[in-house]
Structures are given as C-alpha cells and as structure tokens.
Amino acid sequence: MTDASNLIYVLNGPNLNLLGTREPEIYGSDTLDDIAGMLEDRGRELGLEIDLRQTNHEGMLVDWMHEAQAEGARAIIINPGAYTHTSIALLDAAQAIKTPVIEVHLSNPLKREKFRHISYIGMAAAKSILGHGAKGYLMALEAVAAGEI
Ligand code: DQA
C-alpha cells in the first residue's frame, strides 16, 4: 500500500517526451524513461515513491498539482518546460497548494534567450535547480529526502 507521505510527483511539461532526441546539445541524451529509472532507483534507497508523468497540456499540469495535494504527496518536482516562462496558472497552482514545489530545468534558462529568464513557477518554488541536466531531478529528490524543503 502507498504511504502518501513518501510519494513524490515528478511532473514534466511540453516537449519533454522528446528528451533524448530533442536538442541533445542543450538537454542531454537521457530520455524521460532514463530519468524515471534513475529516480525510481534512488527513491527506493531513500524510501520515496516516484510518480513521474509528462504532458504537453498546461491545464493537465494544474490538475496534477491539485491531485498531488489531494493525495497528500510529500513534494512536487516539476519541469514545466516552456510553461515556466508563460504560465501564471502554474504559479497560481503552486501558491494555492501546500505541497512544496521544486522547479527543475535541464538547461540553465538564465544563460539562454532573454524570454527564458522569467520563471513564474519559480516565484512560488521552495527550490529551483537549473542547468544540471538529468542530475537536477536527482538533486531535487535528495533535497526532499534531506528534509531541505
Ligand atoms: C527547460 C527550459 C525551458 O526554457 C524550455 O522551454 C524547455 C526545457 C529545461 O529543462 O531546460 O522546454 O525547462
């Protein structure tokens, strides 16, 4: 049976289903399945259960954030892709729930085009991890396990 206090939602936004082949010089060669496997392996050691999902739809991310709270999840790790830079709805969702949110980006948007410099969800995130590639997701998991957030 699932103990929800050990449940971590790992939410991924648009185009992240293409990881592995999508601009590997920017995002690396790990696929989302590779990342899920890494997180599940480490999660098992830490006693944390990983629920990793991907969608290309903004409202789905909002629904899943609400669901994480309703399920009593310990934390949400989220890479909202381009919605990072546009979505007040995701910011509102992060502010509306008590479940802590960690923002992860494979690349460092602050070192890229100016339109990527704003992060709406980052305004409500307990922590932001930028530019560490797939390892950034593991760093987020470690932060949860360490009780840092
Ligand atoms: C990204 C950075 C965003 O600017 C971009 O739109 C993405 C991926 C990252 O993980 O580096 O889709 O979130």
Coordinates of N, CA and C and ligand atoms in Angstrom, one line a residue:
M1 N 0.8 -1.2 0.0 CA 0.0 0.0 0.0 C 0.9 1.3 0.0
T2 N 0.4 2.3 -0.7 CA 1.2 3.5 -0.8 C 1.1 4.3 0.5
D3 N 2.2 4.8 1.0 CA 2.2 5.7 2.1 C 2.4 7.1 1.4
A4 N 1.3 7.9 1.3 CA 1.4 9.1 0.5 C 2.4 10.1 1.0
S5 N 2.8 10.0 2.3 CA 3.8 10.9 2.8 C 5.2 10.7 2.2
N6 N 5.3 9.5 1.5 CA 6.6 9.2 0.8 C 6.4 9.3 -0.7
L7 N 5.3 9.9 -1.1 CA 5.0 9.9 -2.6 C 5.5 11.3 -3.2
I8 N 6.3 11.2 -4.3 CA 6.8 12.4 -4.9 C 6.2 12.4 -6.3
Y9 N 5.5 13.5 -6.7 CA 5.1 13.7 -8.0 C 6.2 14.3 -8.8
V10 N 6.5 13.8 -10.0 CA 7.6 14.4 -10.8 C 6.9 14.7 -12.2
L11 N 6.6 16.0 -12.3 CA 5.7 16.4 -13.4 C 6.6 17.1 -14.5
N12 N 6.3 16.8 -15.7 CA 7.1 17.3 -16.9 C 6.1 17.8 -17.9
G13 N 6.5 19.0 -18.4 CA 5.7 19.7 -19.3 C 6.0 19.5 -20.8
P14 N 5.6 20.4 -21.7 CA 5.6 20.2 -23.1 C 7.0 19.9 -23.7
N15 N 7.0 19.0 -24.6 CA 8.2 18.6 -25.4 C 9.2 17.7 -24.6
L16 N 9.0 17.5 -23.4 CA 9.9 16.7 -22.6 C 9.8 15.3 -22.9
N17 N 8.7 14.9 -23.5 CA 8.5 13.5 -24.0 C 9.6 13.2 -25.1
L18 N 10.1 14.2 -25.7 CA 11.1 14.0 -26.8 C 12.6 14.0 -26.2
L19 N 12.7 14.1 -24.9 CA 14.1 14.1 -24.4 C 14.9 12.9 -24.9
G20 N 16.1 13.1 -25.1 CA 17.0 12.0 -25.7 C 17.3 12.4 -27.2
T21 N 16.3 12.8 -27.9 CA 16.5 13.2 -29.3 C 16.3 14.7 -29.5
R22 N 15.7 15.4 -28.5 CA 15.4 16.8 -28.6 C 16.6 17.6 -28.3
E23 N 17.2 18.3 -29.2 CA 18.4 19.2 -29.0 C 19.3 18.7 -27.9
P24 N 19.9 17.5 -28.1 CA 20.7 16.9 -27.1 C 21.9 17.7 -26.6
E25 N 22.3 18.7 -27.5 CA 23.4 19.5 -27.1 C 23.0 20.5 -26.0
I26 N 21.6 20.7 -25.8 CA 21.1 21.6 -24.8 C 20.6 20.7 -23.6
Y27 N 19.9 19.6 -24.0 CA 19.1 18.9 -22.9 C 19.7 17.6 -22.6
G28 N 20.8 17.2 -23.3 CA 21.4 15.9 -22.9 C 20.8 14.7 -23.7
S29 N 21.3 13.5 -23.4 CA 20.9 12.4 -24.2 C 20.0 11.4 -23.4
D30 N 19.8 11.7 -22.1 CA 18.9 10.9 -21.3 C 17.5 11.1 -21.8
T31 N 16.7 10.0 -21.9 CA 15.3 10.1 -22.1 C 14.5 10.3 -20.8
L32 N 13.2 10.6 -20.9 CA 12.4 10.7 -19.7 C 12.3 9.4 -19.0
D33 N 12.3 8.3 -19.8 CA 12.3 6.9 -19.2 C 13.6 6.7 -18.4
D34 N 14.8 7.2 -18.9 CA 16.0 7.0 -18.2 C 15.9 7.8 -16.9
I35 N 15.4 9.0 -16.9 CA 15.3 9.8 -15.7 C 14.3 9.2 -14.7
A36 N 13.2 8.6 -15.2 CA 12.3 7.9 -14.3 C 13.0 6.8 -13.6
G37 N 13.8 6.0 -14.4 CA 14.5 4.9 -13.9 C 15.5 5.3 -12.8
M38 N 16.3 6.4 -13.0 CA 17.2 6.9 -12.1 C 16.5 7.3 -10.8
L39 N 15.4 8.0 -10.9 CA 14.7 8.5 -9.8 C 14.1 7.3 -9.0
E40 N 13.6 6.3 -9.7 CA 13.0 5.2 -9.0 C 14.0 4.4 -8.2
D41 N 15.2 4.2 -8.8 CA 16.3 3.5 -8.2 C 16.7 4.2 -6.9
R42 N 16.9 5.5 -7.0 CA 17.3 6.3 -5.8 C 16.2 6.4 -4.8
G43 N 15.0 6.6 -5.4 CA 13.8 6.7 -4.5 C 13.7 5.4 -3.6
R44 N 13.9 4.3 -4.2 CA 13.8 3.0 -3.5 C 14.8 3.0 -2.3
E45 N 16.0 3.5 -2.6 CA 17.0 3.6 -1.5 C 16.6 4.6 -0.4
L46 N 15.9 5.6 -0.8 CA 15.5 6.7 0.2 C 14.1 6.4 0.8
G47 N 13.5 5.4 0.3 CA 12.1 5.1 0.8 C 11.1 6.1 0.3
L48 N 11.3 6.6 -0.9 CA 10.4 7.5 -1.6 C 9.8 6.9 -2.8
E49 N 8.6 7.1 -3.0 CA 7.9 6.5 -4.2 C 7.7 7.6 -5.3
I50 N 8.1 7.3 -6.5 CA 8.1 8.3 -7.6 C 6.9 8.0 -8.5
D51 N 6.2 9.1 -8.8 CA 5.1 9.1 -9.8 C 5.5 10.1 -10.8
L52 N 6.2 9.7 -11.9 CA 6.6 10.6 -13.0 C 5.7 10.6 -14.1
R53 N 5.3 11.8 -14.5 CA 4.3 12.0 -15.6 C 4.8 13.1 -16.6
Q54 N 4.3 13.0 -17.8 CA 4.6 14.1 -18.8 C 3.3 14.4 -19.5
T55 N 3.1 15.7 -19.8 CA 2.0 16.1 -20.6 C 2.4 17.4 -21.5
N56 N 1.8 17.5 -22.6 CA 2.0 18.7 -23.4 C 1.0 19.8 -23.1
H57 N 0.1 19.6 -22.1 CA -1.0 20.5 -21.9 C -0.9 21.2 -20.5
E58 N -1.0 22.5 -20.6 CA -0.9 23.3 -19.4 C -1.9 22.9 -18.3
G59 N -3.1 22.8 -18.6 CA -4.2 22.5 -17.6 C -4.0 21.2 -17.0
M60 N -3.4 20.3 -17.7 CA -3.1 18.9 -17.1 C -2.1 19.1 -15.9
L61 N -1.1 19.9 -16.2 CA -0.1 20.1 -15.1 C -0.8 20.7 -13.9
V62 N -1.7 21.7 -14.1 CA -2.5 22.3 -13.0 C -3.3 21.2 -12.3
D63 N -4.0 20.4 -13.0 CA -4.8 19.3 -12.4 C -3.9 18.3 -11.6
W64 N -2.7 18.0 -12.1 CA -1.8 17.1 -11.4 C -1.3 17.7 -10.1
M65 N -1.1 19.0 -10.1 CA -0.6 19.7 -8.9 C -1.7 19.6 -7.8
H66 N -2.9 19.9 -8.3 CA -4.0 19.8 -7.3 C -4.1 18.3 -6.8
E67 N -4.0 17.4 -7.7 CA -4.1 16.0 -7.3 C -3.0 15.6 -6.3
A68 N -1.8 16.1 -6.5 CA -0.7 15.8 -5.6 C -1.0 16.2 -4.2
Q69 N -1.6 17.4 -4.1 CA -2.1 17.9 -2.7 C -3.2 16.9 -2.2
A70 N -4.2 16.7 -3.0 CA -5.3 15.8 -2.6 C -4.8 14.4 -2.1
E71 N -3.8 13.9 -2.8 CA -3.2 12.6 -2.5 C -2.3 12.7 -1.2
G72 N -2.0 13.9 -0.8 CA -1.1 14.0 0.4 C 0.3 13.8 0.0
A73 N 0.7 14.0 -1.2 CA 2.1 13.8 -1.7 C 3.1 14.6 -0.8
R74 N 4.3 14.2 -0.7 CA 5.3 14.9 0.1 C 5.8 16.1 -0.6
A75 N 6.0 16.0 -1.9 CA 6.5 17.1 -2.7 C 6.2 16.9 -4.2
I76 N 6.3 18.0 -4.9 CA 6.2 18.0 -6.4 C 7.5 18.5 -6.9
I77 N 8.1 17.7 -7.8 CA 9.3 18.1 -8.6 C 8.7 18.4 -10.0
I78 N 8.9 19.6 -10.5 CA 8.3 19.9 -11.8 C 9.3 20.6 -12.7
N79 N 9.3 20.2 -13.9 CA 9.9 20.9 -15.0 C 8.8 21.2 -16.0
P80 N 8.3 22.5 -15.9 CA 7.2 22.8 -16.8 C 7.5 23.2 -18.2
G81 N 8.8 22.9 -18.6 CA 9.2 23.3 -20.0 C 8.9 24.8 -20.2
A82 N 8.4 25.1 -21.4 CA 8.2 26.5 -21.8 C 7.1 27.1 -21.0
Y83 N 6.2 26.4 -20.3 CA 5.2 27.0 -19.5 C 5.8 27.7 -18.3
T84 N 7.0 27.3 -18.0 CA 7.8 28.0 -16.9 C 7.7 29.5 -17.1
H85 N 7.9 29.9 -18.4 CA 8.1 31.3 -18.8 C 6.8 32.1 -19.1
T86 N 5.7 31.3 -19.1 CA 4.4 31.9 -19.6 C 3.3 31.7 -18.6
S87 N 3.3 30.8 -17.7 CA 2.1 30.3 -17.1 C 1.9 30.9 -15.7
I88 N 1.0 31.9 -15.6 CA 0.5 32.4 -14.3 C -0.3 31.3 -13.7
A89 N -1.0 30.5 -14.5 CA -1.8 29.4 -13.9 C -1.0 28.4 -13.1
L90 N 0.2 28.1 -13.6 CA 1.0 27.2 -12.8 C 1.5 27.9 -11.5
L91 N 1.8 29.2 -11.6 CA 2.2 29.9 -10.4 C 1.1 29.9 -9.4
D92 N -0.1 30.2 -9.9 CA -1.3 30.2 -9.0 C -1.5 28.9 -8.4
A93 N -1.3 27.8 -9.1 CA -1.5 26.5 -8.6 C -0.5 26.2 -7.5
A94 N 0.8 26.6 -7.7 CA 1.8 26.4 -6.7 C 1.5 27.2 -5.4
Q95 N 0.9 28.3 -5.6 CA 0.6 29.2 -4.4 C -0.7 28.7 -3.8
A96 N -1.5 28.0 -4.5 CA -2.8 27.5 -4.0 C -2.7 26.2 -3.1
I97 N -1.6 25.5 -3.3 CA -1.5 24.2 -2.6 C -0.4 24.3 -1.5
K98 N -0.5 23.4 -0.6 CA 0.5 23.4 0.5 C 1.7 22.5 0.2
T99 N 1.5 21.6 -0.8 CA 2.5 20.7 -1.2 C 3.7 21.5 -1.7
P100 N 4.9 21.3 -1.1 CA 6.1 22.1 -1.6 C 6.4 21.7 -3.1
V101 N 6.9 22.7 -3.8 CA 7.2 22.5 -5.2 C 8.7 22.8 -5.4
I102 N 9.4 21.9 -6.1 CA 10.8 22.2 -6.6 C 10.8 22.3 -8.1
E103 N 11.3 23.3 -8.6 CA 11.4 23.6 -10.0 C 12.8 23.0 -10.5
V104 N 12.7 22.2 -11.6 CA 13.9 21.7 -12.2 C 14.0 22.0 -13.7
H105 N 15.1 22.4 -14.1 CA 15.4 22.6 -15.6 C 16.7 21.9 -15.9
L106 N 16.7 21.2 -17.0 CA 17.9 20.5 -17.5 C 18.9 21.6 -17.9
S107 N 18.5 22.5 -18.7 CA 19.4 23.6 -19.1 C 19.3 24.7 -18.0
N108 N 20.1 25.7 -18.2 CA 20.0 26.9 -17.3 C 19.3 28.0 -18.1
P109 N 18.0 28.2 -17.9 CA 17.3 29.2 -18.7 C 17.9 30.6 -18.5
L110 N 18.6 30.9 -17.4 CA 19.1 32.2 -17.2 C 20.3 32.5 -18.0
K111 N 20.9 31.5 -18.6 CA 22.0 31.6 -19.5 C 21.6 31.5 -21.0
R112 N 20.3 31.6 -21.2 CA 19.8 31.4 -22.6 C 19.1 32.7 -23.0
E113 N 18.2 32.6 -24.0 CA 17.5 33.8 -24.5 C 16.7 34.5 -23.4
K114 N 16.6 35.8 -23.6 CA 16.0 36.6 -22.5 C 14.6 36.2 -22.2
F115 N 13.8 35.7 -23.2 CA 12.4 35.3 -22.9 C 12.4 34.1 -21.9
R116 N 13.5 33.4 -21.7 CA 13.5 32.3 -20.7 C 13.9 32.8 -19.3
H117 N 14.2 34.0 -19.2 CA 14.8 34.4 -17.9 C 13.7 34.5 -16.8
I118 N 12.5 34.8 -17.2 CA 11.4 34.8 -16.2 C 10.9 33.4 -15.9
S119 N 10.7 33.1 -14.6 CA 10.1 31.8 -14.3 C 8.9 32.1 -13.3
Y120 N 7.7 32.0 -13.8 CA 6.5 32.2 -13.0 C 6.5 31.2 -11.8
I121 N 6.6 29.9 -12.1 CA 6.5 28.9 -11.1 C 7.7 29.1 -10.1
G122 N 8.8 29.6 -10.5 CA 9.9 29.8 -9.7 C 9.6 30.8 -8.5
M123 N 8.6 31.7 -8.8 CA 8.2 32.7 -7.7 C 7.6 32.0 -6.5
A124 N 7.1 30.7 -6.7 CA 6.4 30.0 -5.6 C 7.2 28.7 -5.3
A125 N 8.3 28.5 -5.9 CA 9.0 27.2 -5.7 C 9.9 27.3 -4.4
A126 N 9.9 26.2 -3.7 CA 10.7 26.2 -2.5 C 12.2 26.1 -2.9
K127 N 12.5 25.6 -4.1 CA 13.9 25.5 -4.6 C 13.8 25.4 -6.1
S128 N 14.9 26.0 -6.7 CA 15.0 25.9 -8.2 C 16.3 25.3 -8.5
I129 N 16.4 24.3 -9.4 CA 17.6 23.6 -9.8 C 17.8 23.8 -11.3
L130 N 18.8 24.5 -11.7 CA 18.9 24.9 -13.1 C 20.2 24.4 -13.6
G131 N 20.2 23.8 -14.8 CA 21.4 23.6 -15.6 C 22.3 22.4 -15.2
H132 N 21.7 21.5 -14.5 CA 22.4 20.3 -14.1 C 22.0 19.0 -14.9
G133 N 21.3 19.3 -16.0 CA 20.9 18.1 -16.8 C 20.0 17.2 -16.0
A134 N 20.0 15.9 -16.4 CA 19.1 14.9 -15.7 C 19.4 14.8 -14.2
K135 N 20.7 15.1 -13.9 CA 21.1 15.0 -12.5 C 20.3 16.0 -11.6
G136 N 19.8 17.1 -12.2 CA 19.0 18.0 -11.5 C 17.8 17.4 -10.8
Y137 N 17.2 16.4 -11.5 CA 16.0 15.8 -10.9 C 16.4 15.0 -9.6
L138 N 17.6 14.3 -9.7 CA 18.1 13.6 -8.5 C 18.4 14.6 -7.4
M139 N 19.0 15.7 -7.8 CA 19.3 16.7 -6.7 C 18.0 17.2 -6.0
A140 N 17.0 17.3 -6.8 CA 15.7 17.7 -6.2 C 15.2 16.6 -5.2
L141 N 15.3 15.4 -5.6 CA 14.9 14.2 -4.8 C 15.7 14.2 -3.5
E142 N 17.0 14.4 -3.6 CA 17.9 14.4 -2.4 C 17.5 15.6 -1.5
A143 N 17.1 16.7 -2.0 CA 16.7 17.8 -1.2 C 15.4 17.5 -0.4
V144 N 14.5 16.8 -1.0 CA 13.3 16.3 -0.3 C 13.7 15.3 0.8
A145 N 14.6 14.3 0.4 CA 14.9 13.3 1.4 C 15.7 13.9 2.6
A146 N 16.4 15.0 2.3 CA 17.2 15.6 3.4 C 16.4 16.5 4.2
G147 N 15.1 16.6 3.9 CA 14.2 17.5 4.6 C 14.5 19.0 4.4
E148 N 15.2 19.2 3.3 CA 15.5 20.6 3.0 C 14.3 21.4 2.6
I149 N 13.3 20.8 2.0 CA 12.1 21.5 1.7 C 10.9 20.9 2.4
Ligands
DQA1 C1 13.5 23.6 -19.9 C2 13.9 25.0 -20.3 C3 12.8 25.8 -20.9 O1 13.2 27.1 -21.3 C4 12.4 25.0 -22.2 O2 11.2 25.7 -22.8 C5 12.1 23.6 -22.0 C6 13.0 22.8 -21.2 C7 14.7 22.8 -19.4 O3 14.5 21.8 -18.8 O4 15.9 23.2 -19.5 O5 11.2 23.0 -22.6 O6 12.5 23.6 -18.9

